[in-house]
Short mmCIF file of C-alpha atoms in Angstrom, two decimals:
data_model
loop_
_atom_site.label_atom_id
_atom_site.label_comp_id
_atom_site.label_asym_id
_atom_site.label_seq_id
_atom_site.Cartn_x
_atom_site.Cartn_y
_atom_site.Cartn_z
CA MET A 1 -51.63 69.32 118.40
CA GLU A 2 -48.34 70.71 117.17
CA LEU A 3 -47.04 70.70 120.73
CA LEU A 4 -48.01 67.04 121.09
CA TRP A 5 -46.14 66.18 117.90
CA ILE A 6 -43.05 67.97 119.20
CA LEU A 7 -43.26 66.06 122.48
CA ILE A 8 -43.56 62.76 120.62
CA LYS A 9 -40.56 63.70 118.50
CA ILE A 10 -38.54 64.55 121.61
CA LEU A 11 -39.46 61.20 123.16
CA ILE A 12 -38.51 59.27 120.03
CA VAL A 13 -35.18 61.06 119.62
CA PHE A 14 -34.39 60.75 123.33
CA ALA A 15 -35.10 57.00 123.33
CA VAL A 16 -33.09 56.42 120.15
CA VAL A 17 -30.13 58.48 121.38
CA MET A 18 -30.08 56.74 124.76
CA LEU A 19 -30.22 53.34 123.08
CA HIS A 20 -27.31 54.37 120.90
CA VAL A 21 -25.36 55.53 123.94
CA MET A 22 -25.89 52.15 125.62
CA TYR A 23 -24.76 50.17 122.63
CA ALA A 24 -21.98 52.61 121.75
CA THR A 25 -20.25 51.50 124.96
CA TYR A 26 -20.78 47.84 124.00
CA PHE A 27 -19.41 48.29 120.50
CA GLU A 28 -16.50 50.31 121.78
CA ARG A 29 -15.42 47.41 123.94
CA LYS A 30 -16.06 44.92 121.15
CA VAL A 31 -14.23 46.91 118.46
CA ILE A 32 -11.23 47.68 120.65
CA GLY A 33 -11.23 44.08 121.89
CA HIS A 34 -11.03 42.69 118.39
CA MET A 35 -8.39 45.23 117.38
CA GLN A 36 -6.27 44.00 120.28
CA VAL A 37 -6.99 40.34 119.41
CA ARG A 38 -9.37 39.87 122.35
CA MET A 39 -13.03 38.98 122.32
CA GLY A 40 -14.42 41.92 124.31
CA PRO A 41 -17.45 41.29 126.59
CA MET A 42 -18.73 37.73 126.09
CA ARG A 43 -20.47 36.64 129.30
CA VAL A 44 -23.82 38.46 129.47
CA GLY A 45 -26.07 37.11 126.73
CA PRO A 46 -24.83 35.77 123.38
CA HIS A 47 -21.57 37.59 122.52
CA GLY A 48 -22.16 39.83 125.53
CA ILE A 49 -25.07 41.59 123.83
CA LEU A 50 -26.80 42.33 127.16
CA GLN A 51 -23.63 43.78 128.74
CA PRO A 52 -24.78 47.46 128.58
CA ILE A 53 -27.98 46.57 130.47
CA ALA A 54 -25.98 44.79 133.16
CA ASP A 55 -23.61 47.78 133.38
CA GLY A 56 -26.50 50.20 133.60
CA LEU A 57 -28.19 48.24 136.38
CA LYS A 58 -24.93 47.96 138.29
CA LEU A 59 -24.25 51.70 138.11
CA PHE A 60 -27.82 52.50 139.02
CA PHE A 61 -27.81 50.45 142.20
CA LYS A 62 -24.35 51.43 143.37
CA GLU A 63 -23.96 53.57 146.44
CA ASP A 64 -23.75 57.28 145.73
CA ILE A 65 -20.61 58.41 147.53
CA MET A 66 -19.83 62.06 148.04
CA PRO A 67 -16.58 63.48 149.47
CA THR A 68 -17.18 65.22 152.81
CA VAL A 69 -15.26 68.34 151.73
CA ALA A 70 -17.10 68.64 148.42
CA ASP A 71 -19.17 71.68 147.54
CA LYS A 72 -22.56 69.90 147.64
CA LYS A 73 -24.67 72.03 145.33
CA VAL A 74 -22.05 72.31 142.62
CA PHE A 75 -21.14 68.64 143.00
CA TYR A 76 -24.76 67.70 142.30
CA ALA A 77 -25.20 70.20 139.49
CA ALA A 78 -22.04 69.41 137.50
CA PRO A 79 -23.04 66.05 135.94
CA LEU A 80 -26.49 67.44 135.15
CA ILE A 81 -24.98 70.43 133.33
CA CYS A 82 -22.89 68.02 131.25
CA LEU A 83 -25.79 65.75 130.38
CA ILE A 84 -28.36 68.48 129.72
CA SER A 85 -26.07 70.48 127.46
CA ALA A 86 -25.13 67.35 125.51
CA LEU A 87 -28.76 66.28 125.11
CA SER A 88 -30.01 69.76 124.17
CA ALA A 89 -27.61 69.86 121.26
CA VAL A 90 -29.41 66.86 119.72
CA ALA A 91 -32.54 69.00 119.34
CA VAL A 92 -31.39 70.85 116.22
CA ILE A 93 -29.93 67.92 114.27
CA PRO A 94 -31.94 67.01 111.15
CA PHE A 95 -32.00 63.21 110.93
CA PHE A 96 -33.84 63.08 107.62
CA GLU A 97 -35.84 65.36 105.34
CA GLY A 98 -38.09 67.51 107.52
CA PHE A 99 -37.30 65.70 110.77
CA ALA A 100 -35.57 67.84 113.37
CA ILE A 101 -37.06 68.63 116.75
CA ALA A 102 -36.26 72.32 116.25
CA ASN A 103 -35.41 73.55 112.78
CA ILE A 104 -33.86 76.87 113.84
CA ASN A 105 -31.95 79.38 111.76
CA ILE A 106 -28.85 79.29 113.90
CA GLY A 107 -28.45 75.53 114.27
CA ILE A 108 -24.64 75.49 114.13
CA LEU A 109 -24.26 78.33 116.61
CA TYR A 110 -26.71 76.62 118.94
CA ILE A 111 -24.60 73.47 118.95
CA PHE A 112 -21.49 75.57 119.68
CA ALA A 113 -23.29 77.28 122.54
CA MET A 114 -24.32 73.96 124.04
CA SER A 115 -20.89 72.41 123.68
CA SER A 116 -19.28 75.43 125.35
CA LEU A 117 -21.74 74.95 128.20
CA ALA A 118 -20.60 71.35 128.62
CA SER A 119 -17.12 72.51 129.63
CA TYR A 120 -18.70 74.10 132.73
CA GLY A 121 -19.94 70.73 133.90
CA VAL A 122 -16.43 69.33 133.66
CA VAL A 123 -14.57 72.20 135.28
CA LEU A 124 -17.11 72.55 138.07
CA ALA A 125 -17.03 68.81 138.72
CA GLY A 126 -13.27 69.09 139.11
CA TRP A 127 -13.49 72.07 141.41
CA SER A 128 -16.35 70.89 143.60
CA SER A 129 -14.79 67.48 144.30
CA ASN A 130 -12.07 69.30 146.23
CA SER A 131 -9.44 66.80 145.14
CA LYS A 132 -6.18 67.54 143.34
CA TYR A 133 -6.62 64.97 140.59
CA SER A 134 -10.16 66.06 139.84
CA PHE A 135 -9.19 69.71 139.86
CA LEU A 136 -6.27 69.25 137.48
CA GLY A 137 -8.44 67.14 135.20
CA GLY A 138 -11.16 69.78 135.18
CA LEU A 139 -8.73 72.61 134.42
CA ARG A 140 -7.09 70.66 131.62
CA SER A 141 -10.40 69.79 130.10
CA SER A 142 -11.76 73.30 130.08
CA ALA A 143 -8.53 74.76 128.69
CA GLN A 144 -8.60 72.13 125.96
CA VAL A 145 -12.25 72.54 125.09
CA ILE A 146 -11.98 76.34 124.90
CA SER A 147 -8.90 76.18 122.67
CA TYR A 148 -10.33 73.64 120.27
CA GLU A 149 -13.72 75.26 120.16
CA ILE A 150 -12.14 78.18 118.29
CA ALA A 151 -10.61 75.86 115.69
CA MET A 152 -13.87 73.98 115.38
CA GLY A 153 -15.96 77.13 114.92
CA LEU A 154 -13.56 78.51 112.32
CA SER A 155 -13.45 75.20 110.44
CA LEU A 156 -17.19 75.35 109.93
CA VAL A 157 -17.12 78.94 108.64
CA GLY A 158 -16.16 77.57 105.22
CA VAL A 159 -19.31 75.44 105.21
CA MET A 160 -21.39 78.43 106.26
CA MET A 161 -19.89 80.50 103.43
CA LEU A 162 -20.58 77.86 100.78
CA SER A 163 -24.12 77.15 101.91
CA GLY A 164 -24.96 80.72 102.93
CA SER A 165 -26.85 79.53 105.98
CA LEU A 166 -26.50 78.53 109.60
CA ASN A 167 -29.56 76.30 109.42
CA LEU A 168 -28.48 72.64 109.41
CA THR A 169 -31.34 71.56 107.13
CA ASP A 170 -30.49 74.31 104.64
CA ILE A 171 -26.84 73.25 104.73
CA VAL A 172 -27.81 69.72 103.68
CA HIS A 173 -30.04 71.10 100.89
CA ALA A 174 -27.24 73.38 99.70
CA GLN A 175 -24.88 70.40 99.57
CA MET A 176 -27.32 68.40 97.45
CA LYS A 177 -27.32 71.25 94.93
CA SER A 178 -23.52 71.73 94.98
CA PRO A 179 -21.41 70.19 92.16
CA PHE A 180 -19.72 67.57 94.36
CA LYS A 181 -22.92 66.76 96.32
CA ILE A 182 -20.92 66.85 99.57
CA TYR A 183 -18.73 69.57 101.10
CA LEU A 184 -16.02 67.07 101.95
CA ILE A 185 -14.20 67.76 98.67
CA PRO A 186 -14.28 71.59 98.46
CA GLN A 187 -13.86 71.89 102.23
CA ILE A 188 -11.19 69.24 102.76
CA ILE A 189 -9.05 71.55 104.94
CA GLY A 190 -12.08 72.50 107.02
CA PHE A 191 -13.00 68.83 107.38
CA PHE A 192 -9.48 67.94 108.50
CA VAL A 193 -9.50 70.68 111.16
CA PHE A 194 -13.04 69.79 112.21
CA VAL A 195 -12.32 66.11 112.73
CA ILE A 196 -9.27 66.78 114.90
CA ALA A 197 -11.13 69.44 116.89
CA MET A 198 -14.02 67.01 117.24
CA PHE A 199 -11.79 64.49 119.00
CA ALA A 200 -10.41 67.15 121.32
CA GLU A 201 -13.84 68.62 122.01
CA THR A 202 -15.22 65.30 123.22
CA ASN A 203 -12.08 64.55 125.30
CA ARG A 204 -11.36 61.34 123.41
CA THR A 205 -8.02 59.70 122.64
CA PRO A 206 -5.50 61.00 121.53
CA PHE A 207 -6.71 64.09 123.41
CA ASP A 208 -8.07 62.41 126.54
CA LEU A 209 -5.69 64.27 128.87
CA PRO A 210 -8.49 65.38 131.22
CA GLU A 211 -9.00 61.75 132.21
CA ALA A 212 -5.50 60.44 131.64
CA GLU A 213 -5.67 57.36 133.87
CA SER A 214 -1.95 56.95 134.37
CA GLU A 215 -1.44 60.44 135.75
CA LEU A 216 -4.77 61.79 136.97
CA VAL A 217 -6.65 58.64 138.07
CA ALA A 218 -9.88 59.49 136.23
CA GLY A 219 -9.58 63.28 136.02
CA TYR A 220 -12.67 65.29 136.85
CA CYS A 221 -14.84 62.25 137.59
CA THR A 222 -12.46 60.64 140.10
CA GLU A 223 -14.73 61.41 143.05
CA TYR A 224 -17.97 60.50 141.33
CA SER A 225 -19.58 57.11 141.74
CA GLY A 226 -22.68 55.22 140.76
CA MET A 227 -25.35 57.07 138.83
CA ARG A 228 -23.56 60.42 138.87
CA PHE A 229 -20.55 58.87 137.19
CA ALA A 230 -22.88 57.27 134.66
CA LEU A 231 -24.27 60.73 133.85
CA PHE A 232 -20.78 61.93 132.85
CA PHE A 233 -20.31 58.79 130.86
CA MET A 234 -23.57 59.28 129.00
CA ALA A 235 -22.73 62.94 128.37
CA GLU A 236 -19.43 61.95 126.79
CA TYR A 237 -21.07 59.44 124.45
CA ILE A 238 -23.89 61.81 123.54
CA GLY A 239 -21.21 64.40 122.80
CA MET A 240 -19.55 61.94 120.45
CA ILE A 241 -22.84 61.23 118.70
CA VAL A 242 -23.65 64.95 118.36
CA MET A 243 -20.24 65.74 116.93
CA SER A 244 -20.51 62.83 114.48
CA CYS A 245 -23.95 64.07 113.42
CA LEU A 246 -22.59 67.59 112.95
CA ALA A 247 -19.74 66.26 110.80
CA VAL A 248 -22.21 64.25 108.70
CA VAL A 249 -24.60 67.19 108.28
CA CYS A 250 -21.90 69.75 107.47
CA PHE A 251 -19.46 67.75 105.36
CA LEU A 252 -21.00 64.47 104.21
CA GLY A 253 -24.37 65.59 102.90
CA GLY A 254 -26.59 64.60 105.83
CA TRP A 255 -29.30 62.13 104.93
CA SER A 256 -28.62 62.12 101.18
CA GLY A 257 -26.95 59.09 99.65
CA PRO A 258 -26.03 57.56 96.28
CA PHE A 259 -29.52 56.00 96.01
CA ASP A 260 -32.72 56.19 98.03
CA VAL A 261 -33.49 53.38 100.42
CA PRO A 262 -37.30 53.06 100.40
CA GLY A 263 -38.96 53.18 103.81
CA ILE A 264 -35.84 54.14 105.77
CA PRO A 265 -35.21 57.87 105.15
CA PHE A 266 -32.48 58.00 107.80
CA PHE A 267 -30.53 55.04 106.38
CA TRP A 268 -27.58 57.00 104.97
CA PHE A 269 -27.47 59.35 107.92
CA LEU A 270 -27.10 56.44 110.32
CA ILE A 271 -24.47 54.69 108.18
CA LYS A 272 -22.37 57.87 108.10
CA VAL A 273 -22.75 58.53 111.83
CA TYR A 274 -21.80 54.92 112.62
CA PHE A 275 -18.73 55.35 110.48
CA PHE A 276 -17.61 58.37 112.50
CA ILE A 277 -18.25 56.60 115.78
CA PHE A 278 -16.23 53.66 114.50
CA VAL A 279 -13.40 56.09 113.67
CA TYR A 280 -13.49 57.28 117.29
CA TYR A 281 -12.89 53.69 118.48
CA TRP A 282 -10.34 53.02 115.77
CA VAL A 283 -8.30 56.06 116.77
CA ARG A 284 -8.57 55.12 120.42
CA ALA A 285 -7.19 51.65 119.74
CA THR A 286 -4.41 53.03 117.51
CA LEU A 287 -2.92 56.27 118.82
CA PRO A 288 -1.09 57.09 122.05
CA ARG A 289 -1.98 60.16 124.07
CA TYR A 290 -0.62 63.64 123.32
CA ARG A 291 1.49 65.53 125.80
CA TYR A 292 -0.26 68.61 127.18
CA ASP A 293 2.01 71.25 125.59
CA GLN A 294 1.85 69.39 122.26
CA LEU A 295 -1.92 69.46 122.48
CA MET A 296 -2.01 73.23 123.00
CA ALA A 297 0.62 73.85 120.31
CA LEU A 298 -1.34 71.77 117.82
CA GLY A 299 -4.55 73.61 118.56
CA TRP A 300 -3.24 77.16 118.50
CA LYS A 301 -0.34 76.99 116.08
CA VAL A 302 -1.58 74.53 113.49
CA LEU A 303 -5.36 74.11 113.52
CA ILE A 304 -6.44 77.74 114.02
CA PRO A 305 -4.12 79.12 111.29
CA LEU A 306 -5.22 76.31 108.96
CA ALA A 307 -8.88 77.08 109.62
CA LEU A 308 -8.26 80.80 108.99
CA PHE A 309 -6.45 79.96 105.75
CA ASN A 310 -9.41 77.82 104.75
CA ILE A 311 -11.76 80.76 105.29
CA VAL A 312 -9.64 83.06 103.13
CA LEU A 313 -9.30 80.41 100.43
CA THR A 314 -13.02 79.65 100.39
CA GLY A 315 -13.84 83.36 100.27
CA THR A 316 -11.43 83.99 97.40
CA ILE A 317 -12.68 81.06 95.34
CA LYS A 318 -16.30 81.89 96.02
CA SER A 319 -15.89 85.52 95.02
CA MET A 320 -14.06 84.52 91.81
CA PHE A 321 -16.33 81.72 90.61
CA GLY A 322 -19.54 81.96 92.66
CA MET B 1 -47.26 85.23 125.75
CA VAL B 2 -44.32 87.40 124.73
CA GLN B 3 -45.03 89.82 127.57
CA LEU B 4 -45.27 86.96 130.04
CA LEU B 5 -41.90 85.65 128.89
CA PHE B 6 -40.43 89.14 129.06
CA PHE B 7 -41.51 89.57 132.67
CA TYR B 8 -40.21 86.12 133.54
CA PHE B 9 -36.80 86.91 132.04
CA ALA B 10 -36.73 90.38 133.59
CA LEU B 11 -37.61 89.10 137.06
CA VAL B 12 -35.07 86.29 136.90
CA VAL B 13 -32.35 88.62 135.63
CA ILE B 14 -32.94 91.12 138.43
CA GLY B 15 -33.22 88.41 141.07
CA LEU B 16 -30.11 86.62 139.91
CA GLY B 17 -28.22 89.89 139.64
CA LEU B 18 -28.93 90.63 143.29
CA ARG B 19 -28.04 87.08 144.29
CA ILE B 20 -24.75 87.24 142.38
CA VAL B 21 -23.45 90.29 144.22
CA THR B 22 -24.60 89.05 147.64
CA CYS B 23 -23.40 85.47 147.20
CA LYS B 24 -20.51 84.61 149.53
CA ASN B 25 -18.91 81.96 147.36
CA PRO B 26 -17.43 83.42 144.15
CA VAL B 27 -17.76 80.16 142.20
CA HIS B 28 -21.47 80.02 143.02
CA SER B 29 -21.67 83.61 141.74
CA VAL B 30 -20.14 82.51 138.46
CA LEU B 31 -22.65 79.67 138.17
CA LEU B 32 -25.55 82.03 138.78
CA MET B 33 -24.02 84.41 136.25
CA LEU B 34 -24.17 81.57 133.73
CA VAL B 35 -27.90 81.21 134.30
CA LEU B 36 -28.20 85.00 134.03
CA PHE B 37 -26.51 85.01 130.61
CA PHE B 38 -29.00 82.44 129.37
CA HIS B 39 -31.87 84.66 130.43
CA MET B 40 -30.20 87.62 128.71
CA ALA B 41 -30.10 85.48 125.57
CA GLY B 42 -33.82 84.99 126.11
CA PHE B 43 -34.33 88.76 125.76
CA TYR B 44 -32.56 88.70 122.41
CA LEU B 45 -34.75 85.82 121.27
CA LEU B 46 -37.85 87.82 122.17
CA LEU B 47 -36.50 90.59 119.93
CA ASN B 48 -36.11 88.15 117.00
CA ALA B 49 -32.34 88.52 117.34
CA GLU B 50 -31.42 84.85 117.36
CA PHE B 51 -27.87 85.48 116.15
CA LEU B 52 -27.17 87.81 119.06
CA ALA B 53 -28.72 85.29 121.45
CA ALA B 54 -26.39 82.55 120.28
CA VAL B 55 -23.36 84.84 120.31
CA GLN B 56 -24.29 86.01 123.78
CA VAL B 57 -24.13 82.45 125.04
CA ILE B 58 -21.03 81.48 123.06
CA VAL B 59 -18.94 84.55 123.87
CA TYR B 60 -20.09 85.52 127.35
CA ALA B 61 -20.97 82.13 128.80
CA GLY B 62 -18.57 80.06 126.76
CA ALA B 63 -15.46 82.23 126.82
CA ILE B 64 -15.48 85.23 129.15
CA LEU B 65 -17.09 83.54 132.13
CA VAL B 66 -14.74 80.56 131.85
CA LEU B 67 -11.84 83.01 132.03
CA TYR B 68 -13.35 84.44 135.22
CA LEU B 69 -13.57 80.93 136.57
CA PHE B 70 -9.89 80.38 135.78
CA VAL B 71 -8.93 83.57 137.57
CA LEU B 72 -10.97 82.50 140.60
CA PHE B 73 -9.21 79.15 140.63
CA LEU B 74 -5.79 80.81 140.30
CA VAL B 75 -6.33 83.04 143.33
CA ASN B 76 -8.06 80.12 145.08
CA LEU B 77 -10.89 81.99 146.78
CA ARG B 78 -13.11 79.59 148.65
CA GLU B 79 -14.98 82.20 150.64
CA GLU B 80 -15.08 85.92 150.11
CA VAL B 81 -12.38 87.82 151.97
CA LYS B 82 -13.73 90.28 154.54
CA MET B 83 -12.07 93.68 154.43
CA SER B 84 -12.69 96.97 156.15
CA PRO B 85 -14.19 99.58 153.80
CA PHE B 86 -11.78 101.74 151.85
CA ILE B 87 -13.34 105.03 152.91
CA GLU B 88 -14.48 105.81 156.47
CA LYS B 89 -18.19 106.62 156.57
CA GLY B 90 -18.24 105.43 152.93
CA LYS B 91 -21.62 103.87 153.61
CA TRP B 92 -23.45 107.22 153.56
CA LEU B 93 -21.60 108.34 150.49
CA GLY B 94 -22.67 105.13 148.80
CA ILE B 95 -26.30 105.54 149.76
CA VAL B 96 -26.38 109.14 148.52
CA GLY B 97 -24.72 108.08 145.28
CA ALA B 98 -27.20 105.25 144.79
CA VAL B 99 -30.19 107.53 145.40
CA VAL B 100 -28.90 110.13 142.94
CA LEU B 101 -28.26 107.44 140.34
CA PHE B 102 -31.71 105.95 140.93
CA ILE B 103 -33.42 109.33 140.45
CA THR B 104 -31.42 109.92 137.26
CA PHE B 105 -32.43 106.55 135.86
CA LEU B 106 -36.03 107.03 136.92
CA ARG B 107 -36.19 110.39 135.11
CA GLY B 108 -34.59 108.76 132.09
CA VAL B 109 -37.16 105.97 132.04
CA MET B 110 -40.07 108.43 132.53
CA ASN B 111 -38.93 110.49 129.57
CA PHE B 112 -38.52 107.42 127.39
CA SER B 113 -40.16 107.61 123.98
CA LEU B 114 -39.94 105.26 121.03
CA GLY B 115 -37.53 106.41 118.35
CA PRO B 116 -38.36 106.45 114.63
CA HIS B 117 -38.59 103.02 112.99
CA GLY B 118 -35.62 102.02 110.89
CA GLU B 119 -35.76 100.13 107.62
CA TYR B 120 -35.45 96.76 109.35
CA THR B 121 -38.96 95.87 110.44
CA ILE B 122 -39.77 92.64 112.27
CA GLU B 123 -41.19 91.10 109.10
CA LYS B 124 -38.11 91.99 107.10
CA VAL B 125 -35.74 90.58 109.71
CA GLN B 126 -37.76 87.38 109.93
CA GLN B 127 -37.81 87.00 106.19
CA LEU B 128 -34.08 87.72 105.73
CA THR B 129 -33.16 85.78 108.90
CA HIS B 130 -31.51 87.82 111.60
CA THR B 131 -27.96 86.73 110.80
CA LYS B 132 -28.21 87.96 107.22
CA ALA B 133 -29.95 91.20 108.17
CA MET B 134 -27.29 92.00 110.72
CA GLY B 135 -24.45 91.08 108.39
CA GLU B 136 -25.84 93.30 105.65
CA ALA B 137 -26.27 96.24 108.01
CA ILE B 138 -22.79 95.84 109.50
CA TYR B 139 -20.97 95.45 106.20
CA THR B 140 -22.75 98.24 104.35
CA ALA B 141 -24.12 101.07 106.48
CA TYR B 142 -21.93 100.55 109.55
CA ILE B 143 -18.71 99.40 107.93
CA LEU B 144 -16.60 102.19 109.45
CA PRO B 145 -17.54 101.64 113.11
CA PHE B 146 -17.16 97.90 112.52
CA GLU B 147 -13.64 98.33 111.16
CA ILE B 148 -12.72 100.67 114.02
CA ALA B 149 -13.93 98.07 116.52
CA GLY B 150 -11.82 95.49 114.69
CA LEU B 151 -8.77 97.76 114.89
CA ILE B 152 -9.25 98.31 118.62
CA LEU B 153 -9.46 94.56 119.17
CA LEU B 154 -6.31 94.10 117.08
CA VAL B 155 -4.50 96.56 119.37
CA ALA B 156 -5.62 94.51 122.35
CA VAL B 157 -4.39 91.30 120.70
CA ILE B 158 -0.97 92.80 119.95
CA GLY B 159 -0.80 94.19 123.48
CA GLY B 160 -1.53 90.75 124.88
CA LEU B 161 1.17 89.23 122.70
CA ALA B 162 3.71 91.83 123.77
CA LEU B 163 2.93 91.19 127.45
CA ALA B 164 3.10 87.43 127.16
CA LYS B 165 6.22 87.33 124.98
CA LYS B 166 9.24 85.69 126.51
CA GLU B 167 12.26 87.94 126.75
CA LYS B 168 15.30 86.76 124.87
CA LYS B 169 18.20 85.79 127.03
CA GLY B 170 21.11 88.27 126.99
CA ALA B 171 19.12 90.92 125.15
#
């Protein structure tokens, strides 16, 4: 019976996440379109509302092309590694009180583990395509993800120290009991580092060097086509959603809000996650891309020291007043 | 159930280990190694050591193995290079060495007996959560070895910095 309930939960979450991924692409095009004084997709359905379905069908029926010199097994495995690791991370996220597929004690670490796994998909995709552009894109991406993962992990240590737990549900409960109700205010430095690392971790603008169109064609997914390309695409958007959820759970108080909305326990959670996803688009429409050495310098020389400072500061304040 | 899982993990770890050293393509070896690390994490989970399981994946799979991958890419090994053995008739020496090692291990396993139970029982670890239990043990009873390990790592960090430092021109 319990197993059945877990399976139903997995199905619900999977369906909801996939629906969000579909419409995240639609809203990205709409939001960026309007920011650039364009309309965005308009043809398929009213205001282009059926565009993601048309895109999905197109990608699904496209021919699956594979380079003759590619390493077949790794070429097939790479997009799956990306997608599976991105989807598995969703399992520990608490969407509202008592609703997480797996409420485990090491939720944050689990998400880190899964996001570090995702970099394998990218680097192996680059390597197995046996093409220079793909390879360079893959190398860039993995170097970037490894560097920013450190900053990201350290930025969340402050949250772990304040809440005294690695369990995402417990972190939300601890925030509800804290004086400011959210960790955004006491952990403002951590939040700043986390948000920047979040952009780099998901390979989004201004850190989208792995797929910098003007220099690397499409980076690691240059040689992928049809459904396999779509898998990378989905993995990227699921990654964005997971990172937004993590930010909401760790810094913005999860599902709690200024007042309860009856009947919709996940109302505030969704609003906050949508806000973060909107910020992703906003930044993409606003900022130019970083240069590679600037990216590395920012990660190692600014973000990691800042995150370490935040840990020391949090520890000092906690030991003095806590 | 736990025993079944243990045998599954053990079999997969041994099988993958053999496959990794016999695999011709080094990048495939790294991929199999990744799967192996996940099964190692499975062992830790069976021991109620969820923190170690997560750290195993983050550090070994997420950092060290990626470094290996980078090294492989830098030397650009597509297929393993064939070389003549270092020592003539080294094969027999190897077999003798392996047999001796096997007998030693076998004797070690036969003489295995459970040690005395410490203060951290399964119930206590589950109640405290593994992360907290480990943190408490490390920062109270084992603070000295922990600090020594930290110092050794610091030496390695400084060594790395000294090696990577650019030399000043004219100095």
